[in-house]
PDB file of C-alpha atoms in Angstrom:
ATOM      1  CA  UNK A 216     123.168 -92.380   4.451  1.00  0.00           C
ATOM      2  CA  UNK A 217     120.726 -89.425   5.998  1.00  0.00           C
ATOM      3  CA  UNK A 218     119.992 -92.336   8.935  1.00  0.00           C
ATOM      4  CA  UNK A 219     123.623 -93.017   9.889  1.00  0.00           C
ATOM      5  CA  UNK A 220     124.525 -89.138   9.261  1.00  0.00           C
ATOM      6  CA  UNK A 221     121.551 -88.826  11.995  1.00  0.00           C
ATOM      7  CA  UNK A 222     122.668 -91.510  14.823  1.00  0.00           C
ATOM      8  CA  UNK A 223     126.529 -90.104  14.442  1.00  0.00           C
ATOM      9  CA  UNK A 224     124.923 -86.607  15.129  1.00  0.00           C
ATOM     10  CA  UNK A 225     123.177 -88.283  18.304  1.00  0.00           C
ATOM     11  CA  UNK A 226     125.858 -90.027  19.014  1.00  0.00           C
ATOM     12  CA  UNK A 227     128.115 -87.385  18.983  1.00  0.00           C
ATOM     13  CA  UNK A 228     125.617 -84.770  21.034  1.00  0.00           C
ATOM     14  CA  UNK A 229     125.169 -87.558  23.547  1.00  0.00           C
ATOM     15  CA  UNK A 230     128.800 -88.472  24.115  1.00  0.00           C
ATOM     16  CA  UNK A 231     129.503 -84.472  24.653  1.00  0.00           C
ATOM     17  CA  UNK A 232     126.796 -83.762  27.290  1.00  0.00           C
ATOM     18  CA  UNK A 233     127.865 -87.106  29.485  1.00  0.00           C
ATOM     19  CA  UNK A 234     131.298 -85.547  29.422  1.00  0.00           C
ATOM     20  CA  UNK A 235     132.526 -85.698  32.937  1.00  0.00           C
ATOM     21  CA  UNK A 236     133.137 -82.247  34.415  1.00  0.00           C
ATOM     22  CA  UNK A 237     136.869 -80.905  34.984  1.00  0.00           C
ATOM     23  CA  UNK A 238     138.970 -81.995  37.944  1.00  0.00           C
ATOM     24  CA  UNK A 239     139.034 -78.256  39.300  1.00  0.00           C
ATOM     25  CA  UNK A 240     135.240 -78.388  39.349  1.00  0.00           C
ATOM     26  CA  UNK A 241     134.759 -81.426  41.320  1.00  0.00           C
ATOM     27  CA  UNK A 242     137.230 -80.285  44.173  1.00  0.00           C
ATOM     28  CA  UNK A 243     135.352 -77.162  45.274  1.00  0.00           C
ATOM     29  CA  UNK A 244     132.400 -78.892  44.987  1.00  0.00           C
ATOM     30  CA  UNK A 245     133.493 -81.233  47.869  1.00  0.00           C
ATOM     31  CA  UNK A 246     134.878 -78.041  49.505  1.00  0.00           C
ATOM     32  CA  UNK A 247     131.930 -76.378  48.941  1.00  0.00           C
ATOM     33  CA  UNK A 248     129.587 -79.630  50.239  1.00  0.00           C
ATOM     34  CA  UNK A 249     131.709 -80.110  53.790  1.00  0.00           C
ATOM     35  CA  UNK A 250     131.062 -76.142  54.501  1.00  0.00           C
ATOM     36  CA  UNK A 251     127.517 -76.650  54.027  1.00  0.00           C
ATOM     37  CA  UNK A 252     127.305 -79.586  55.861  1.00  0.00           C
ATOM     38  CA  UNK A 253     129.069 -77.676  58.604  1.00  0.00           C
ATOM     39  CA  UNK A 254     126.516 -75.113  58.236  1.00  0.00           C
ATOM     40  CA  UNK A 255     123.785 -77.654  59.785  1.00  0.00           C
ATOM     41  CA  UNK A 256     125.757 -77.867  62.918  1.00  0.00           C
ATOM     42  CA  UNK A 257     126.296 -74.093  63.361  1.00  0.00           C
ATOM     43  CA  UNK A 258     122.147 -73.859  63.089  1.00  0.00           C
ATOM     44  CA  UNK A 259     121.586 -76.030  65.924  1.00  0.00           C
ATOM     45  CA  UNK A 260     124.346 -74.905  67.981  1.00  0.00           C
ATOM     46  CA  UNK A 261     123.143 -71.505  67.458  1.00  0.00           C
ATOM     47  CA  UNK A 262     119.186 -72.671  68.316  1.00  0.00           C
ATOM     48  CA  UNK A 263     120.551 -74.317  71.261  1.00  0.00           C
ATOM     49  CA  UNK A 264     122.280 -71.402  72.077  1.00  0.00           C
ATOM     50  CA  UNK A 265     119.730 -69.548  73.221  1.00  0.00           C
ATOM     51  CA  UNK A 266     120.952 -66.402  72.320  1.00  0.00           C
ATOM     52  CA  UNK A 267     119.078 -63.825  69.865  1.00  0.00           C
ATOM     53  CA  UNK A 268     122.137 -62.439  68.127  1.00  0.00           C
ATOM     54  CA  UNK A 269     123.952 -65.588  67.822  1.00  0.00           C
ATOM     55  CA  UNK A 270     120.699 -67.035  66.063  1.00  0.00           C
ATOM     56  CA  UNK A 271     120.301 -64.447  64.158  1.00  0.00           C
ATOM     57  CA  UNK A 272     123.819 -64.625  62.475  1.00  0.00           C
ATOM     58  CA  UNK A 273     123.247 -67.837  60.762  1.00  0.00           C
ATOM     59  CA  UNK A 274     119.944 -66.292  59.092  1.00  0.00           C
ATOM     60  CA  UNK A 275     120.270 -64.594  55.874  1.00  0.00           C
ATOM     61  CA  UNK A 276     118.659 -60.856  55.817  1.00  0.00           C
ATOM     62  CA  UNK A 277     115.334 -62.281  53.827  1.00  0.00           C
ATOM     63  CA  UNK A 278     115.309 -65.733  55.726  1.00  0.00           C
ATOM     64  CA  UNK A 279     111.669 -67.023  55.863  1.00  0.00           C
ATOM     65  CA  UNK A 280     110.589 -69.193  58.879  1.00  0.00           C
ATOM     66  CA  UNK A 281     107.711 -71.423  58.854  1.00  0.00           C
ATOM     67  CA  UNK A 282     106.460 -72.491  61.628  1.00  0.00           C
ATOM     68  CA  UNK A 283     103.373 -74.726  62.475  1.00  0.00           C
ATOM     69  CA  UNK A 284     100.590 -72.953  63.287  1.00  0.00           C
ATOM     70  CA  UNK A 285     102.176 -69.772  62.188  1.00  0.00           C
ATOM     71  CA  UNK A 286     102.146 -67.094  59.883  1.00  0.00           C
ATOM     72  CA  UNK A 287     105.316 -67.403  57.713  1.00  0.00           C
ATOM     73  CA  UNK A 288     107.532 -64.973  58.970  1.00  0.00           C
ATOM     74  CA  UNK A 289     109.711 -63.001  55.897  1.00  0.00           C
ATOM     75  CA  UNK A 290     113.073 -61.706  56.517  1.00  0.00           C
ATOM     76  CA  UNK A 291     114.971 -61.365  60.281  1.00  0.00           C
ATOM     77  CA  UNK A 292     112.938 -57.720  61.229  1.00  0.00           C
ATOM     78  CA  UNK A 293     109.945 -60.311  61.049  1.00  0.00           C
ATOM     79  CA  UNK A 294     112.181 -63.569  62.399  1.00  0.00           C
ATOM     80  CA  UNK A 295     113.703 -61.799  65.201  1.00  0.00           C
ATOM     81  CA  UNK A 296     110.761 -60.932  67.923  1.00  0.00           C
ATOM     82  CA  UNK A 297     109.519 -64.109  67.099  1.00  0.00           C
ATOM     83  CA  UNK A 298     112.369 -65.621  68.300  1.00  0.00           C
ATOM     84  CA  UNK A 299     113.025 -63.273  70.869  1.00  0.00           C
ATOM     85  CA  UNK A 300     109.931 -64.572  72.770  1.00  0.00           C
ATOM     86  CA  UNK A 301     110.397 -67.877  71.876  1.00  0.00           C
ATOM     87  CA  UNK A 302     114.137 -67.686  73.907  1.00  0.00           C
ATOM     88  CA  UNK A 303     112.093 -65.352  76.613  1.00  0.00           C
ATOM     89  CA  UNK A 304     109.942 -67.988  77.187  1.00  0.00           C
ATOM     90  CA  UNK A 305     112.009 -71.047  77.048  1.00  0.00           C
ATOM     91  CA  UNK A 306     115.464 -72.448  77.276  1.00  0.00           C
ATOM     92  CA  UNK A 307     115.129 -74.475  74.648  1.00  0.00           C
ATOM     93  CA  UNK A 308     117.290 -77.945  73.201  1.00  0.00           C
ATOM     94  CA  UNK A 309     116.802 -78.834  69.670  1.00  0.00           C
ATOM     95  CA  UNK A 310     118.146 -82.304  68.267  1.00  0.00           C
ATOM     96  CA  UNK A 311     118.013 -82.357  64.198  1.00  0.00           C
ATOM     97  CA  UNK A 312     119.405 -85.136  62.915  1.00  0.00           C
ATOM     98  CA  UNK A 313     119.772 -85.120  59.120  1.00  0.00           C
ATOM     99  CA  UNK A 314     117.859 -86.995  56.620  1.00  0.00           C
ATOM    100  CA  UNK A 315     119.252 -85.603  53.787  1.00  0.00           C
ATOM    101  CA  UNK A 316     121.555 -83.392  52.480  1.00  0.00           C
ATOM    102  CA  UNK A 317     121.701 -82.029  49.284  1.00  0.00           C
ATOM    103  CA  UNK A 318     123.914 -79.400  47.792  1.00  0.00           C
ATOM    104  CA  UNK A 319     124.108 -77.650  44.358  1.00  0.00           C
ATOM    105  CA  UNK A 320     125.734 -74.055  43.982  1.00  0.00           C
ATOM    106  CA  UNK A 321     125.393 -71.897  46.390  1.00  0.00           C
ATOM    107  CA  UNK A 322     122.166 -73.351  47.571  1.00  0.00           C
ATOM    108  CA  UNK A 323     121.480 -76.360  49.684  1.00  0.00           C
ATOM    109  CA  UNK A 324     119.076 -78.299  51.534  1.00  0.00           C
ATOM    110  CA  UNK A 325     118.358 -80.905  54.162  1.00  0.00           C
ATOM    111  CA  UNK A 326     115.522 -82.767  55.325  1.00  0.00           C
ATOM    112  CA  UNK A 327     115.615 -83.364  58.887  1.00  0.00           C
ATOM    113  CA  UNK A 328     113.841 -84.754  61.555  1.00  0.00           C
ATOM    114  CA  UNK A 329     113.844 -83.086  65.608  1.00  0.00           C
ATOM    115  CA  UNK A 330     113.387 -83.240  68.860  1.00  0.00           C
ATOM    116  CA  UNK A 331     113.008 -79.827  71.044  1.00  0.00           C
ATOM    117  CA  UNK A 332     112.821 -79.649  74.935  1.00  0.00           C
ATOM    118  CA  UNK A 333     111.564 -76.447  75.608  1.00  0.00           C
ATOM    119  CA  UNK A 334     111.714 -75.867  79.593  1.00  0.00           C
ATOM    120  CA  UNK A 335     109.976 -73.022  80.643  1.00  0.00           C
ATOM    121  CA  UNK A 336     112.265 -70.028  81.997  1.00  0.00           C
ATOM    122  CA  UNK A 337     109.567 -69.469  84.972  1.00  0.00           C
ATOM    123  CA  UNK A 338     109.763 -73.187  85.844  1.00  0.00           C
ATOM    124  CA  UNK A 339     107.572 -76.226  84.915  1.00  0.00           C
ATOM    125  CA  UNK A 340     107.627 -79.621  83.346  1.00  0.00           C
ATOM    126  CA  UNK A 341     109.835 -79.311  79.668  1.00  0.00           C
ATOM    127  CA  UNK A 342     107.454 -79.530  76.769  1.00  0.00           C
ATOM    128  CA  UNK A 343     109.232 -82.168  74.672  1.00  0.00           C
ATOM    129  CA  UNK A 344     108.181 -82.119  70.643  1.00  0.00           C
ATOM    130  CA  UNK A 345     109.350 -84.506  67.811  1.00  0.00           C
ATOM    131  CA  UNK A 346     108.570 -83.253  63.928  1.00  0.00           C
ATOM    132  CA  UNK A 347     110.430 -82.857  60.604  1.00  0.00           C
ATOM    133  CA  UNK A 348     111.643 -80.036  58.721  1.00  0.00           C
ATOM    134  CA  UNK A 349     113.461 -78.470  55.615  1.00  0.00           C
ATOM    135  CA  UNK A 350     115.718 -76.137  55.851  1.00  0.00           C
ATOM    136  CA  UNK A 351     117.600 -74.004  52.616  1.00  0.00           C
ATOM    137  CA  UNK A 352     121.287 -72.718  53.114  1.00  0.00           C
ATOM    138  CA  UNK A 353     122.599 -70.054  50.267  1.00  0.00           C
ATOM    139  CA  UNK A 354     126.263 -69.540  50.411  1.00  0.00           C
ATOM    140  CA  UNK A 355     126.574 -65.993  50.486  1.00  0.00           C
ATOM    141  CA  UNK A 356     129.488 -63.354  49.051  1.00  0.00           C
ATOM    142  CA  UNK A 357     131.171 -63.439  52.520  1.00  0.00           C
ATOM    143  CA  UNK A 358     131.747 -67.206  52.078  1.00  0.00           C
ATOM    144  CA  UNK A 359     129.340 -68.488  54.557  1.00  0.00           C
ATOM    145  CA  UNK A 360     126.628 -70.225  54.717  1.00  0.00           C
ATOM    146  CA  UNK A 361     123.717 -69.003  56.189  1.00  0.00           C
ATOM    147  CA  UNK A 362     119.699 -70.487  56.620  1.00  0.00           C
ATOM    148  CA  UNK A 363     117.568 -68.780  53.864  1.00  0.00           C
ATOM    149  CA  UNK A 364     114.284 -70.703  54.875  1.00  0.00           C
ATOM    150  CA  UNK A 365     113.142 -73.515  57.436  1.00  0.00           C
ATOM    151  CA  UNK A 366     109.832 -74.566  57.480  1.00  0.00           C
ATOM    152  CA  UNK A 367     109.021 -77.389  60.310  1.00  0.00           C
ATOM    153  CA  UNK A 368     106.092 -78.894  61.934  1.00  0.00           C
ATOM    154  CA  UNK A 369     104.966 -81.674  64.170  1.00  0.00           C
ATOM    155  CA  UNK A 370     104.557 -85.373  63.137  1.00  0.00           C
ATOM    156  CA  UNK A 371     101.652 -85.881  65.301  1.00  0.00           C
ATOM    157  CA  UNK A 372      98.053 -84.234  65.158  1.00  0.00           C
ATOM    158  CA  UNK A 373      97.839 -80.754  67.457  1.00  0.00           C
ATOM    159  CA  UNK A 374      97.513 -80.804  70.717  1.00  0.00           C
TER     160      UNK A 374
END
């Protein structure tokens, strides 16, 4: 009797926590997921921008950027003459394409793979670089989605 009152118990415990969520739920999670997603593409369109403030935008106040190479760099005060130099420097064309996309809450990630063409804004031959990256959206109280961290490097040994 103690056995069966035991496996009804499990039974039961089991058969509550595989309970599918609510319909509600589900629907702004999909809402939720195809904002995120759009997130990615308002990154690289704001990379390929070129513009500081535009860039800047998409960041969240204590982004973190790792770079290759670099120091990590914590919040935009510390993103932002980074970047500033980097646009100084080049006009720059960065191709992500996703590897994966994953979104729970109001956090996400993606694993991505690039390609950047950097072309010098003195003149010279582009510097073209291929590497992968991860990059952490939080949806924020505003109701956007902004980069919280991306941390990338090359695929190939330095140079």
């Amino acid at each position: 009797m103690r056995l069966m009152f035991g496996t009804f118990v499990v039974a039961l415990l089991c058969g509550a926590c595989s309970a599918p969520p609510s319909q509600p739920v589900v629907a702004d999670t999909s809402a939720s997921d195809a904002a995120a997603h759009r997130a990615h593409d308002t990154y690289v369109a704001a990379i390929n921008s070129n513009n500081l403030d535009t860039l800047l935008g998409v960041l969240t106040d204590d982004v973190v950027y790792m770079a290759a190479h670099e120091a990590p760099m914590v919040g935009k005060a510390a993103v932002k003459p980074w970047v500033a130099g980097y646009f100084a420097a080049f006009k720059t064309q960065w191709d992500k394409p996703v590897q994966e996309f994953v979104v729970n809450g109001e956090w996400a990630y993606e694993r991505y793979a690039y390609t950047s063409t950097d072309t010098p804004v003195g003149g010279g031959e582009p510097v073209v670089d291929t590497g992968w990256g991860l990059v952490i959206y939080h949806h924020d109280p505003d109701d956007q989605w902004r980069v919280a961290r991306d941390a990338w490097g090359p695929d190939h040994p330095a140079r």
